Amino acid sequence: METKRSRRIRHSRQDWQGFVSEFLTSGQDCKSFCRDKGLNPSRLIRWQGVFRNEISPAISQMRKR
């Protein structure tokens, strides 16, 4: 398993939206999720903030409980 890649992958906004929703539904903590996916945790948190305002009410209802 390679951790360092010579070329950084540029994820599109849509990619990040997928990661964020997958992260929210997975229930994993940020660090382990990002390690599994090879993502930068701080970027995931930032994108999560971006999408939190746009995510359907169903998910935010789920999160509040």
mmCIF file of N, CA and C in Angstrom:
data_model
loop_
_atom_site.group_PDB
_atom_site.id
_atom_site.type_symbol
_atom_site.label_atom_id
_atom_site.label_comp_id
_atom_site.label_asym_id
_atom_site.label_seq_id
_atom_site.Cartn_x
_atom_site.Cartn_y
_atom_site.Cartn_z
ATOM 1 N N MET A 1 0.843 -1.201 0.000
ATOM 2 C CA MET A 1 0.000 0.000 0.000
ATOM 3 C C MET A 1 0.880 1.253 0.000
ATOM 4 N N GLU A 2 0.644 2.124 -0.943
ATOM 5 C CA GLU A 2 1.462 3.337 -1.026
ATOM 6 C C GLU A 2 0.713 4.500 -0.397
ATOM 7 N N THR A 3 1.424 5.229 0.454
ATOM 8 C CA THR A 3 0.781 6.364 1.111
ATOM 9 C C THR A 3 1.129 7.653 0.394
ATOM 10 N N LYS A 4 2.387 7.781 -0.015
ATOM 11 C CA LYS A 4 2.815 8.986 -0.735
ATOM 12 C C LYS A 4 2.657 8.732 -2.233
ATOM 13 N N ARG A 5 1.936 9.603 -2.881
ATOM 14 C CA ARG A 5 1.825 9.496 -4.331
ATOM 15 C C ARG A 5 2.578 10.660 -4.950
ATOM 16 N N SER A 6 3.204 10.389 -6.072
ATOM 17 C CA SER A 6 3.996 11.443 -6.713
ATOM 18 C C SER A 6 3.080 12.560 -7.207
ATOM 19 N N ARG A 7 1.869 12.186 -7.630
ATOM 20 C CA ARG A 7 0.944 13.174 -8.164
ATOM 21 C C ARG A 7 -0.283 13.224 -7.278
ATOM 22 N N ARG A 8 -0.586 14.413 -6.769
ATOM 23 C CA ARG A 8 -1.766 14.529 -5.910
ATOM 24 C C ARG A 8 -3.035 14.500 -6.755
ATOM 25 N N ILE A 9 -3.994 13.747 -6.281
ATOM 26 C CA ILE A 9 -5.253 13.644 -7.014
ATOM 27 C C ILE A 9 -6.103 14.871 -6.716
ATOM 28 N N ARG A 10 -6.592 15.497 -7.773
ATOM 29 C CA ARG A 10 -7.486 16.639 -7.590
ATOM 30 C C ARG A 10 -8.911 16.104 -7.568
ATOM 31 N N HIS A 11 -9.587 16.306 -6.467
ATOM 32 C CA HIS A 11 -10.971 15.857 -6.381
ATOM 33 C C HIS A 11 -11.889 17.003 -6.771
ATOM 34 N N SER A 12 -12.929 16.672 -7.519
ATOM 35 C CA SER A 12 -13.894 17.694 -7.893
ATOM 36 C C SER A 12 -14.844 17.940 -6.722
ATOM 37 N N ARG A 13 -15.630 18.991 -6.861
ATOM 38 C CA ARG A 13 -16.620 19.311 -5.831
ATOM 39 C C ARG A 13 -17.564 18.131 -5.627
ATOM 40 N N GLN A 14 -17.903 17.473 -6.735
ATOM 41 C CA GLN A 14 -18.817 16.338 -6.658
ATOM 42 C C GLN A 14 -18.183 15.179 -5.899
ATOM 43 N N ASP A 15 -16.881 14.964 -6.153
ATOM 44 C CA ASP A 15 -16.159 13.919 -5.423
ATOM 45 C C ASP A 15 -16.255 14.166 -3.930
ATOM 46 N N TRP A 16 -15.980 15.421 -3.545
ATOM 47 C CA TRP A 16 -15.975 15.757 -2.121
ATOM 48 C C TRP A 16 -17.357 15.595 -1.516
ATOM 49 N N GLN A 17 -18.386 15.934 -2.295
ATOM 50 C CA GLN A 17 -19.748 15.770 -1.790
ATOM 51 C C GLN A 17 -20.016 14.299 -1.502
ATOM 52 N N GLY A 18 -19.508 13.442 -2.391
ATOM 53 C CA GLY A 18 -19.639 12.003 -2.176
ATOM 54 C C GLY A 18 -18.917 11.555 -0.919
ATOM 55 N N PHE A 19 -17.680 12.052 -0.757
ATOM 56 C CA PHE A 19 -16.893 11.682 0.425
ATOM 57 C C PHE A 19 -17.597 12.122 1.701
ATOM 58 N N VAL A 20 -18.108 13.367 1.684
ATOM 59 C CA VAL A 20 -18.742 13.918 2.882
ATOM 60 C C VAL A 20 -19.976 13.111 3.257
ATOM 61 N N SER A 21 -20.833 12.812 2.281
ATOM 62 C CA SER A 21 -22.042 12.066 2.619
ATOM 63 C C SER A 21 -21.690 10.648 3.059
ATOM 64 N N GLU A 22 -20.667 10.063 2.425
ATOM 65 C CA GLU A 22 -20.227 8.725 2.819
ATOM 66 C C GLU A 22 -19.675 8.757 4.239
ATOM 67 N N PHE A 23 -18.917 9.814 4.542
ATOM 68 C CA PHE A 23 -18.332 9.974 5.872
ATOM 69 C C PHE A 23 -19.429 10.120 6.929
ATOM 70 N N LEU A 24 -20.445 10.936 6.622
ATOM 71 C CA LEU A 24 -21.525 11.169 7.583
ATOM 72 C C LEU A 24 -22.316 9.894 7.840
ATOM 73 N N THR A 25 -22.534 9.103 6.802
ATOM 74 C CA THR A 25 -23.336 7.893 6.972
ATOM 75 C C THR A 25 -22.509 6.742 7.535
ATOM 76 N N SER A 26 -21.180 6.797 7.363
ATOM 77 C CA SER A 26 -20.333 5.689 7.821
ATOM 78 C C SER A 26 -20.223 5.655 9.341
ATOM 79 N N GLY A 27 -20.296 6.829 9.975
ATOM 80 C CA GLY A 27 -20.159 6.881 11.422
ATOM 81 C C GLY A 27 -18.725 6.709 11.899
ATOM 82 N N GLN A 28 -17.781 6.639 10.954
ATOM 83 C CA GLN A 28 -16.371 6.558 11.336
ATOM 84 C C GLN A 28 -15.897 7.914 11.830
ATOM 85 N N ASP A 29 -14.799 7.907 12.590
ATOM 86 C CA ASP A 29 -14.236 9.205 12.943
ATOM 87 C C ASP A 29 -13.414 9.705 11.770
ATOM 88 N N CYS A 30 -13.204 11.013 11.746
ATOM 89 C CA CYS A 30 -12.601 11.677 10.599
ATOM 90 C C CYS A 30 -11.238 11.094 10.241
ATOM 91 N N LYS A 31 -10.398 10.874 11.260
ATOM 92 C CA LYS A 31 -9.036 10.422 10.985
ATOM 93 C C LYS A 31 -9.004 9.076 10.280
ATOM 94 N N SER A 32 -9.765 8.104 10.796
ATOM 95 C CA SER A 32 -9.703 6.774 10.200
ATOM 96 C C SER A 32 -10.366 6.750 8.825
ATOM 97 N N PHE A 33 -11.442 7.534 8.660
ATOM 98 C CA PHE A 33 -12.092 7.602 7.355
ATOM 99 C C PHE A 33 -11.125 8.161 6.317
ATOM 100 N N CYS A 34 -10.445 9.242 6.685
ATOM 101 C CA CYS A 34 -9.516 9.876 5.759
ATOM 102 C C CYS A 34 -8.320 8.979 5.472
ATOM 103 N N ARG A 35 -7.895 8.224 6.474
ATOM 104 C CA ARG A 35 -6.777 7.311 6.254
ATOM 105 C C ARG A 35 -7.190 6.227 5.257
ATOM 106 N N ASP A 36 -8.405 5.692 5.419
ATOM 107 C CA ASP A 36 -8.901 4.669 4.499
ATOM 108 C C ASP A 36 -8.979 5.192 3.073
ATOM 109 N N LYS A 37 -9.421 6.439 2.942
ATOM 110 C CA LYS A 37 -9.651 7.006 1.613
ATOM 111 C C LYS A 37 -8.435 7.746 1.070
ATOM 112 N N GLY A 38 -7.440 7.972 1.925
ATOM 113 C CA GLY A 38 -6.276 8.737 1.489
ATOM 114 C C GLY A 38 -6.589 10.212 1.325
ATOM 115 N N LEU A 39 -7.463 10.716 2.192
ATOM 116 C CA LEU A 39 -7.859 12.124 2.108
ATOM 117 C C LEU A 39 -7.185 12.939 3.196
ATOM 118 N N ASN A 40 -7.222 14.253 3.002
ATOM 119 C CA ASN A 40 -6.701 15.182 3.992
ATOM 120 C C ASN A 40 -7.842 15.547 4.952
ATOM 121 N N PRO A 41 -7.703 15.186 6.243
ATOM 122 C CA PRO A 41 -8.801 15.404 7.201
ATOM 123 C C PRO A 41 -9.286 16.845 7.272
ATOM 124 N N SER A 42 -8.347 17.807 7.233
ATOM 125 C CA SER A 42 -8.771 19.202 7.361
ATOM 126 C C SER A 42 -9.597 19.633 6.156
ATOM 127 N N ARG A 43 -9.271 19.069 4.986
ATOM 128 C CA ARG A 43 -10.066 19.400 3.797
ATOM 129 C C ARG A 43 -11.443 18.775 3.884
ATOM 130 N N LEU A 44 -11.509 17.549 4.446
ATOM 131 C CA LEU A 44 -12.812 16.906 4.598
ATOM 132 C C LEU A 44 -13.700 17.733 5.523
ATOM 133 N N ILE A 45 -13.103 18.218 6.621
ATOM 134 C CA ILE A 45 -13.850 19.043 7.571
ATOM 135 C C ILE A 45 -14.339 20.318 6.891
ATOM 136 N N ARG A 46 -13.451 20.933 6.080
ATOM 137 C CA ARG A 46 -13.837 22.176 5.412
ATOM 138 C C ARG A 46 -14.977 21.930 4.432
ATOM 139 N N TRP A 47 -14.876 20.854 3.651
ATOM 140 C CA TRP A 47 -15.939 20.547 2.701
ATOM 141 C C TRP A 47 -17.226 20.167 3.416
ATOM 142 N N GLN A 48 -17.067 19.509 4.573
ATOM 143 C CA GLN A 48 -18.253 19.140 5.339
ATOM 144 C C GLN A 48 -19.007 20.397 5.740
ATOM 145 N N GLY A 49 -18.253 21.440 6.111
ATOM 146 C CA GLY A 49 -18.867 22.717 6.452
ATOM 147 C C GLY A 49 -19.578 23.333 5.259
ATOM 148 N N VAL A 50 -18.974 23.196 4.082
ATOM 149 C CA VAL A 50 -19.570 23.739 2.859
ATOM 150 C C VAL A 50 -20.894 23.045 2.568
ATOM 151 N N PHE A 51 -20.875 21.711 2.678
ATOM 152 C CA PHE A 51 -22.061 20.955 2.287
ATOM 153 C C PHE A 51 -23.120 20.910 3.379
ATOM 154 N N ARG A 52 -22.718 21.189 4.629
ATOM 155 C CA ARG A 52 -23.687 21.110 5.720
ATOM 156 C C ARG A 52 -24.862 22.047 5.449
ATOM 157 N N ASN A 53 -24.574 23.173 4.792
ATOM 158 C CA ASN A 53 -25.627 24.141 4.494
ATOM 159 C C ASN A 53 -26.521 23.672 3.352
ATOM 160 N N GLU A 54 -26.028 22.705 2.570
ATOM 161 C CA GLU A 54 -26.765 22.281 1.381
ATOM 162 C C GLU A 54 -27.392 20.903 1.535
ATOM 163 N N ILE A 55 -26.946 20.153 2.549
ATOM 164 C CA ILE A 55 -27.395 18.768 2.684
ATOM 165 C C ILE A 55 -28.887 18.728 2.992
ATOM 166 N N SER A 56 -29.534 17.698 2.491
ATOM 167 C CA SER A 56 -30.972 17.570 2.682
ATOM 168 C C SER A 56 -31.318 17.516 4.169
ATOM 169 N N PRO A 57 -32.481 18.045 4.533
ATOM 170 C CA PRO A 57 -32.895 18.081 5.946
ATOM 171 C C PRO A 57 -32.908 16.707 6.601
ATOM 172 N N ALA A 58 -33.105 15.665 5.814
ATOM 173 C CA ALA A 58 -33.176 14.310 6.365
ATOM 174 C C ALA A 58 -31.905 13.960 7.127
ATOM 175 N N ILE A 59 -30.773 14.287 6.534
ATOM 176 C CA ILE A 59 -29.507 13.950 7.170
ATOM 177 C C ILE A 59 -29.294 14.790 8.420
ATOM 178 N N SER A 60 -29.614 16.077 8.356
ATOM 179 C CA SER A 60 -29.404 16.921 9.531
ATOM 180 C C SER A 60 -30.344 16.507 10.664
ATOM 181 N N GLN A 61 -31.539 16.039 10.310
ATOM 182 C CA GLN A 61 -32.444 15.512 11.333
ATOM 183 C C GLN A 61 -31.819 14.290 11.989
ATOM 184 N N MET A 62 -31.246 13.434 11.164
ATOM 185 C CA MET A 62 -30.608 12.215 11.642
ATOM 186 C C MET A 62 -29.459 12.551 12.584
ATOM 187 N N ARG A 63 -28.693 13.580 12.237
ATOM 188 C CA ARG A 63 -27.521 13.946 13.026
ATOM 189 C C ARG A 63 -27.904 14.513 14.399
ATOM 190 N N LYS A 64 -29.043 15.206 14.467
ATOM 191 C CA LYS A 64 -29.408 15.899 15.709
ATOM 192 C C LYS A 64 -29.759 14.937 16.829
ATOM 193 N N ARG A 65 -30.307 13.774 16.469
ATOM 194 C CA ARG A 65 -30.748 12.830 17.497
ATOM 195 C C ARG A 65 -29.603 12.275 18.294
#
